[in-house]
Short mmCIF file of C-alpha atoms in Angstrom, two decimals:
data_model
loop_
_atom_site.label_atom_id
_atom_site.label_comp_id
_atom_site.label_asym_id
_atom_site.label_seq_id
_atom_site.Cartn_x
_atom_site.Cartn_y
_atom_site.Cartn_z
CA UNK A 1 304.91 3.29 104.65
CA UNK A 2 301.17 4.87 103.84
CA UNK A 3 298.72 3.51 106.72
CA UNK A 4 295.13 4.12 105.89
CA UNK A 5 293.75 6.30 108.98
CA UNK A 6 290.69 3.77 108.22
CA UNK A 7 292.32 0.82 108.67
CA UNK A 8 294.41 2.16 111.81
CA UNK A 9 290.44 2.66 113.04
CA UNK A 10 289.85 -0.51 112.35
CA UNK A 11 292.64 -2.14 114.32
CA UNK A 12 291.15 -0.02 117.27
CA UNK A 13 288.49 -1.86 117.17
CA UNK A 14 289.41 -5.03 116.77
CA UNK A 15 291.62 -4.69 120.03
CA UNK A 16 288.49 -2.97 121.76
CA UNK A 17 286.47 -5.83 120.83
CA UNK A 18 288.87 -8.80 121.57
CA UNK A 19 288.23 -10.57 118.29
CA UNK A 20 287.73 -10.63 114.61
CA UNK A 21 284.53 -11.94 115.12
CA UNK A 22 282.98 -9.04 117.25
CA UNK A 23 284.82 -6.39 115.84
CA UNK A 24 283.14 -7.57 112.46
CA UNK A 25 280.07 -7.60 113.90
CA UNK A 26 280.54 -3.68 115.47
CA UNK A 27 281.67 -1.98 112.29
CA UNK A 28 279.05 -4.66 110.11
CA UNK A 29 281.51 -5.88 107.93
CA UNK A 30 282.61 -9.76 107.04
CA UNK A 31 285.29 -10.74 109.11
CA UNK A 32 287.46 -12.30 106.31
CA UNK A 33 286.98 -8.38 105.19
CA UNK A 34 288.02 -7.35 108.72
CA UNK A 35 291.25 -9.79 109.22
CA UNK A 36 292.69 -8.62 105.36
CA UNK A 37 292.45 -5.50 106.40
CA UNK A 38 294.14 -5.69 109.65
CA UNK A 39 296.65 -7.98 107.65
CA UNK A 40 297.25 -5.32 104.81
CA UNK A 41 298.03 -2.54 107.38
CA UNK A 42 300.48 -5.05 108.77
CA UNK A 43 302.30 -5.39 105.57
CA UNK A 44 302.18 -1.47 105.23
CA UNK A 45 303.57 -0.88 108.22
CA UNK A 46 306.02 -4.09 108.26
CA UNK A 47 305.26 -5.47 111.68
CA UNK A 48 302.84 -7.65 113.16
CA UNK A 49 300.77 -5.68 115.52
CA UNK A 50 298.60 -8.62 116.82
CA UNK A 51 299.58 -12.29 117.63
CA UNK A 52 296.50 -14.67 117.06
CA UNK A 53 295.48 -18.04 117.87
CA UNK A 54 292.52 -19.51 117.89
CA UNK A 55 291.10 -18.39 121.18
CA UNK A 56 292.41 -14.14 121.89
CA UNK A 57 295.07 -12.13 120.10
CA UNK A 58 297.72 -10.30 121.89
CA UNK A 59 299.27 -6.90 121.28
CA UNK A 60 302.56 -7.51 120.26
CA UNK A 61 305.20 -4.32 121.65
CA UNK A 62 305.25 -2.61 118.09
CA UNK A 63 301.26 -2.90 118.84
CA UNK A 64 301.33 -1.43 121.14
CA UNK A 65 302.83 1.34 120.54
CA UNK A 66 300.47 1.68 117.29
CA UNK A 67 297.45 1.20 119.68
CA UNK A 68 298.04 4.38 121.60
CA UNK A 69 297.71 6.34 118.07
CA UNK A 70 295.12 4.64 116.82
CA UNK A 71 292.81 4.73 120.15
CA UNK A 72 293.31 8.89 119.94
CA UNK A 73 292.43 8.47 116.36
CA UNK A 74 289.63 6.26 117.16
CA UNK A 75 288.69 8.70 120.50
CA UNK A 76 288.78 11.90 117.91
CA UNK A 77 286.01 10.42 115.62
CA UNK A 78 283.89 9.62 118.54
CA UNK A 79 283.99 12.88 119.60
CA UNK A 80 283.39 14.34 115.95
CA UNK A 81 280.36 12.04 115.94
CA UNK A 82 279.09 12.80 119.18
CA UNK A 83 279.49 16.67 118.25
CA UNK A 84 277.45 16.00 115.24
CA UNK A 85 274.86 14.09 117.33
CA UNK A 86 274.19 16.56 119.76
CA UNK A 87 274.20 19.44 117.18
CA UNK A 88 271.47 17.36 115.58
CA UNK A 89 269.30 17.00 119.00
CA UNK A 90 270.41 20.85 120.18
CA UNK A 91 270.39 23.49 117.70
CA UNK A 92 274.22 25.83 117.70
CA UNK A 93 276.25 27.86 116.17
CA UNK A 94 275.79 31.29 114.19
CA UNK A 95 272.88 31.71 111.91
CA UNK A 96 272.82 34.16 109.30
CA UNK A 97 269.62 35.30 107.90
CA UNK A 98 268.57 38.39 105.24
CA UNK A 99 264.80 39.09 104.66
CA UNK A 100 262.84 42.40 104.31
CA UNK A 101 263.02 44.66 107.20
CA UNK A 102 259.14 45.02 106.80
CA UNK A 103 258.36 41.69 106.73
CA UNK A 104 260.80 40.94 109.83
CA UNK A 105 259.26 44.15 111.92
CA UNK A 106 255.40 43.66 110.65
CA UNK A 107 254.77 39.70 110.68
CA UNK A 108 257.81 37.95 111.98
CA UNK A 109 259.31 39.81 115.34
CA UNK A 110 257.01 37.31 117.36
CA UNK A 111 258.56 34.27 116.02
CA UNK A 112 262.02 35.35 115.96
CA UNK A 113 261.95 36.69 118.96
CA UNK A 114 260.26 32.97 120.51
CA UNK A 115 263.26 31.51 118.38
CA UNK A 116 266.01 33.50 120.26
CA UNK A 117 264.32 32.30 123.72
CA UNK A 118 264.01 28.38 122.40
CA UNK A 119 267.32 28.25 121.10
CA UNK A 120 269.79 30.06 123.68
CA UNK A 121 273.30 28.45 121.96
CA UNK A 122 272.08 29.83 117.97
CA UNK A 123 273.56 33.35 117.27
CA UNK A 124 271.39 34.68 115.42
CA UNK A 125 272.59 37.60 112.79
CA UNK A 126 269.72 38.80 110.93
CA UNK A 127 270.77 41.83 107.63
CA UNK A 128 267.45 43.55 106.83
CA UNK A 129 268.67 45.41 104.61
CA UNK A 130 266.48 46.15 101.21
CA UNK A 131 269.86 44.92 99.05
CA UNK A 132 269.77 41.15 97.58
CA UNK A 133 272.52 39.34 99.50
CA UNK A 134 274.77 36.75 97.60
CA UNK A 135 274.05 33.83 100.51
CA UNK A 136 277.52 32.08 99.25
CA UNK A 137 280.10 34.49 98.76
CA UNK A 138 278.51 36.61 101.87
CA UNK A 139 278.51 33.38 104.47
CA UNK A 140 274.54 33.49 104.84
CA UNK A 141 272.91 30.44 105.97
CA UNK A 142 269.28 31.40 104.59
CA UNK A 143 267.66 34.44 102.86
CA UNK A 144 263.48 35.22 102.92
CA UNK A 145 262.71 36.45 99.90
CA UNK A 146 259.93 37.72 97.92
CA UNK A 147 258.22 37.03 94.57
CA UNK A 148 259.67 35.14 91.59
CA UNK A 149 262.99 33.94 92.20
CA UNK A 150 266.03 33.60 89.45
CA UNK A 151 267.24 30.34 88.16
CA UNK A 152 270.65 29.41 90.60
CA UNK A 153 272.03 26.49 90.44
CA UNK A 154 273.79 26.92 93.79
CA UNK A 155 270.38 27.45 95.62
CA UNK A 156 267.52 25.56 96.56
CA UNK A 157 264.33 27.63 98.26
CA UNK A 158 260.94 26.68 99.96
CA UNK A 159 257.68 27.73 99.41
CA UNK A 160 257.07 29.37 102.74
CA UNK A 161 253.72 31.35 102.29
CA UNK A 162 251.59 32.74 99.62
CA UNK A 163 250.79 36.46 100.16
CA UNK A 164 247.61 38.01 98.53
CA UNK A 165 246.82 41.64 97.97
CA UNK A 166 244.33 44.19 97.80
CA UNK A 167 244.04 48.16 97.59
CA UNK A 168 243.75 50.02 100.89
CA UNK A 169 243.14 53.82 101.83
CA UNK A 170 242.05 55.82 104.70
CA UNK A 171 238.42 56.30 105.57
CA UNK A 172 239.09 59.95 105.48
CA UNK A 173 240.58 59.99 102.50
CA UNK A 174 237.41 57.74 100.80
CA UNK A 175 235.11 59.96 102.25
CA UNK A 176 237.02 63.04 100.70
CA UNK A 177 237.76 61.47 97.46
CA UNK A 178 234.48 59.05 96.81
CA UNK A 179 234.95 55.38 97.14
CA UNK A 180 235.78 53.96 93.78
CA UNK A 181 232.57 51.71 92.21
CA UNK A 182 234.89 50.37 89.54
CA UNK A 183 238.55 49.40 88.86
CA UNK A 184 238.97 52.35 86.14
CA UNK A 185 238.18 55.03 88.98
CA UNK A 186 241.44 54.67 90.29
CA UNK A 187 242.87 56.42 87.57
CA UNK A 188 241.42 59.46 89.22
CA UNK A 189 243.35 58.76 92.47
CA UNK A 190 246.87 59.84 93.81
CA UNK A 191 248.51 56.35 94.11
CA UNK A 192 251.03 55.35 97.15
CA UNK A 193 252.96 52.74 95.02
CA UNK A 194 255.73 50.04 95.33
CA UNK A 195 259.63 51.08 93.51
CA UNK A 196 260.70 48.10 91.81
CA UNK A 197 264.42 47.03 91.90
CA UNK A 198 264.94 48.65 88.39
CA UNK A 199 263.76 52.30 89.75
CA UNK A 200 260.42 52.19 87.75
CA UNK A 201 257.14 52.31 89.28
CA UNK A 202 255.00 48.96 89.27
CA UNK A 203 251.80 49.15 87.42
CA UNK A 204 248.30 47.34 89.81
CA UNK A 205 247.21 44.49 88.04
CA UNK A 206 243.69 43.61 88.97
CA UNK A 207 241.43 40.92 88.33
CA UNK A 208 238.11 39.99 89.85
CA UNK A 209 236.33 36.75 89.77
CA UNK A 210 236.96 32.86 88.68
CA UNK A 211 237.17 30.92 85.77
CA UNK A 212 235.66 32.12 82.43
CA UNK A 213 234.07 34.83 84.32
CA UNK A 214 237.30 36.31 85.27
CA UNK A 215 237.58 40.13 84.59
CA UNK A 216 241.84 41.81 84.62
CA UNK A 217 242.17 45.68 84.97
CA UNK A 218 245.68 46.87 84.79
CA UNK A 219 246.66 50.40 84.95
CA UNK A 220 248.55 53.43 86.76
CA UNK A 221 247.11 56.85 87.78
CA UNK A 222 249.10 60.17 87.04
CA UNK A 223 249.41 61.30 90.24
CA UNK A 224 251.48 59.00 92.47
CA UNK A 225 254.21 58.48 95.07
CA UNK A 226 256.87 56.06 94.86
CA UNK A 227 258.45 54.00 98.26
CA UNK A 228 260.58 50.61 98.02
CA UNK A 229 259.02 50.06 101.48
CA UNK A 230 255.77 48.58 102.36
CA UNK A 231 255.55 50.06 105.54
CA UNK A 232 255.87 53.43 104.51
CA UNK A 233 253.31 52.57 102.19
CA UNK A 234 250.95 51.89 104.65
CA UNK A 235 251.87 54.85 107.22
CA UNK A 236 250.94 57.13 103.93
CA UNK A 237 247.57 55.62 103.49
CA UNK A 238 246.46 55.62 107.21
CA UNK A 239 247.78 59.50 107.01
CA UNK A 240 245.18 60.21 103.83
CA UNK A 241 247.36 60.65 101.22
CA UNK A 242 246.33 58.21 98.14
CA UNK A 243 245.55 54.33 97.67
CA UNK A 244 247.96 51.97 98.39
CA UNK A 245 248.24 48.21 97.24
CA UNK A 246 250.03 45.94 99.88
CA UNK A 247 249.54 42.24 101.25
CA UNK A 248 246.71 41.72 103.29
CA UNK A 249 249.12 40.51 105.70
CA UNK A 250 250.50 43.79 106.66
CA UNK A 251 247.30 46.00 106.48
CA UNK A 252 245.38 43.77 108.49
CA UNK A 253 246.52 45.21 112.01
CA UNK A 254 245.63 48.84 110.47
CA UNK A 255 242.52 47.38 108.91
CA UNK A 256 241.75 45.77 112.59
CA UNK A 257 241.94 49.20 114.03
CA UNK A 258 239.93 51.05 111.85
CA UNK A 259 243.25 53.36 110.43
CA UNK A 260 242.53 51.62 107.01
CA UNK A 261 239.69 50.44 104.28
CA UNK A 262 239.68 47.44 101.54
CA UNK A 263 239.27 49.59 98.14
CA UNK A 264 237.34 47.66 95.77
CA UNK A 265 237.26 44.57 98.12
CA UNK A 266 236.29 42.12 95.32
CA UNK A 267 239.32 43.10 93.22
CA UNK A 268 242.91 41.36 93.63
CA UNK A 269 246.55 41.91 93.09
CA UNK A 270 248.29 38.52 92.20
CA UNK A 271 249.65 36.52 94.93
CA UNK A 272 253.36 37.08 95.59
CA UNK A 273 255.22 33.84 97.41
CA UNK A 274 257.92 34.38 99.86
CA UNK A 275 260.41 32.07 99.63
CA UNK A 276 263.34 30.60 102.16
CA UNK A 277 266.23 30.58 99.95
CA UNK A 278 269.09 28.70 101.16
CA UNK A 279 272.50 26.95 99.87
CA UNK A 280 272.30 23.98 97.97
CA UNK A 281 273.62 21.62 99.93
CA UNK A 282 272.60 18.08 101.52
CA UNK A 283 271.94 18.36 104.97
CA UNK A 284 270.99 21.50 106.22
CA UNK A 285 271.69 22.49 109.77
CA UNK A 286 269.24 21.59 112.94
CA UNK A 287 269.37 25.90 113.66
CA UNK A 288 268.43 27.14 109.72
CA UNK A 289 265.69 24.00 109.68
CA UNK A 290 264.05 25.05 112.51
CA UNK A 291 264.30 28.42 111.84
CA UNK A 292 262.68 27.63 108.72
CA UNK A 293 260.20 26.13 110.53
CA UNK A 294 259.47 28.68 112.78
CA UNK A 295 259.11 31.23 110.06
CA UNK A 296 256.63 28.97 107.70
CA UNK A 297 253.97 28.42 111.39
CA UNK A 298 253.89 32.14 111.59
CA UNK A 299 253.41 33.62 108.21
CA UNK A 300 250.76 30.58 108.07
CA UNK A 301 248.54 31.49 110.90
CA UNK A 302 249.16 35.02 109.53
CA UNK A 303 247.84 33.70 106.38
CA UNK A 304 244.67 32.08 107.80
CA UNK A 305 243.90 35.31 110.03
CA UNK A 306 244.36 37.61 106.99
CA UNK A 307 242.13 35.13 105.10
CA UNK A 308 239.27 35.28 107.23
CA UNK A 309 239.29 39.13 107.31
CA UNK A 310 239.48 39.46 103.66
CA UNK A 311 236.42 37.21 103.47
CA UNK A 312 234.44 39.21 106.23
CA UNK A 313 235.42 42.59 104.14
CA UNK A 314 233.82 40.99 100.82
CA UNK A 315 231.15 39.82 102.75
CA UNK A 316 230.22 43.37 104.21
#
């Protein structure tokens, strides 16, 4: 004796509904489909569980006896489908999220912090730590990443924003040093630059203009200061030490403030993407999917802001 948990379901409903007929109709299925069934589990089980005729059925005792099991089966999946219902219309659970420290102090405190005030039943655990988490073996729901991203099977990711770059110093430090009038004059200047994952420094690759017209500078001046952080990079700059290359994104509230200058304004770093990098998996939780959410608004309306005050600094 093997009953099928499905078919003990089904005989659930077919005493909830008081026929074939509607019970077929309920779960969508033909009710020849529905009486075999309900006839097979019989067999199984070796008793009748229902007496029909052509007008009701009746529980027979074995019946039931059966009928109290299957109604708490029956009564369990409701509840599993209700859970997943209202997890679907109200966000829960823990929520595990690496990204950049920088990035989460600098751009995103705003929107995580709106988050944690929408969504009162999410725990949110955010690592912003500068290591490279492994999202599966680690138990992390989503990880905000920067620049290219490795082939991984196991993950999918989402575009979230496209960061652009420039060179930024202190006005001070200009006025001291002379502003550069071309891209090989920063060879002369002490540079505040980025530590790459593999402990060398990373060279600024420029380029100016469009199309055919299109002029690349690459190069790296003798004197220079490594940091793996961008803020750091920044604090540096606005205390005169060197040039710096960052996103706009984060020099924009020192540019806002005066603390900081565009350096060769019509010359550009490539644009780095940050990513959301998440678990390959088919449906994604209501709390990481609105947290995704949250994060792509605010790094967009960073975007446009940043944007605009690139353009005004080109202009001028």
């Amino acid at each position: 004796m093997n009953p099928d948990a499905d078919d003990l379901l089904l005989f659930a409903r077919v005493v909830e509904a008081g026929s074939f007929s509607r019970a077929a109709e309920r779960v969508q299925w033909p009710k020849s489909t529905v009486s075999r069934r309900i006839a097979a589990l019989e067999q199984r089980l070796g008793e009748k569980l229902l007496q029909r005729s052509t007008r009701s059925l009746a529980l027979t005792e074995f019946g039931q006896g059966m009928m109290e099991h299957a109604r708490a089966l029956a009564a369990e999946v409701d509840n599993a489908l209700a859970l997943a219902q209202h997890r679907r219309q109200k966000p829960t659970g823990r929520l595990r999220v690496s990204m950049p420290g920088d990035l989460a102090n600098q751009l995103l405190a705003p929107a995580i912090a709106a988050f944690v005030t929408a969504y009162p039943e999410v725990a949110l655990e955010l690592d912003l730590s500068p290591r490279r988490v492994d999202l599966i073996a680690e138990g992390f729901d989503l990880a905000i990443r920067m620049g290219d991203l490795p082939e991984d099977s196991q993950l999918a990711a989402r575009r979230l924003a496209t960061f652009t770059s420039g060179l930024y110093a202190a006005p001070a430090y200009l006025q001291a040093q002379g502003q550069p009038a071309q891209a090989a004059d920063l060879l002369k200047l002490h540079a505040l630059m980025i530590l790459s994952r593999s402990g060398e420094p990373m060279a600024w690759s420029l380029s100016q203009g469009d199309g055919a017209a299109q002029q690349h500078w690459q190069g790296m001046p003798a004197r220079r200061t490594l940091v793996n952080s961008p803020e750091t990079l920044l604090r540096l700059a606005c205390a005169g030490v060197g040039v710096t290359a960052v996103g706009d994104l984060f020099a924009r509230p020192y540019v806002e403030r005066g603390e900081l200058l565009r350096v060769l304004p019509d010359w550009c770093l490539a644009p780095a993407a940050c990513w959301a990098v998440f678990p390959e998996r088919r449906l994604m939780p209501l709390r990481t999917r609105l947290f995704i959410e949250a994060l792509a608004t605010a790094l967009t309306d960073a975007a446009g802001a940043s944007q605009r005050l690139r353009s005004e600094g080109a202009a001028a």
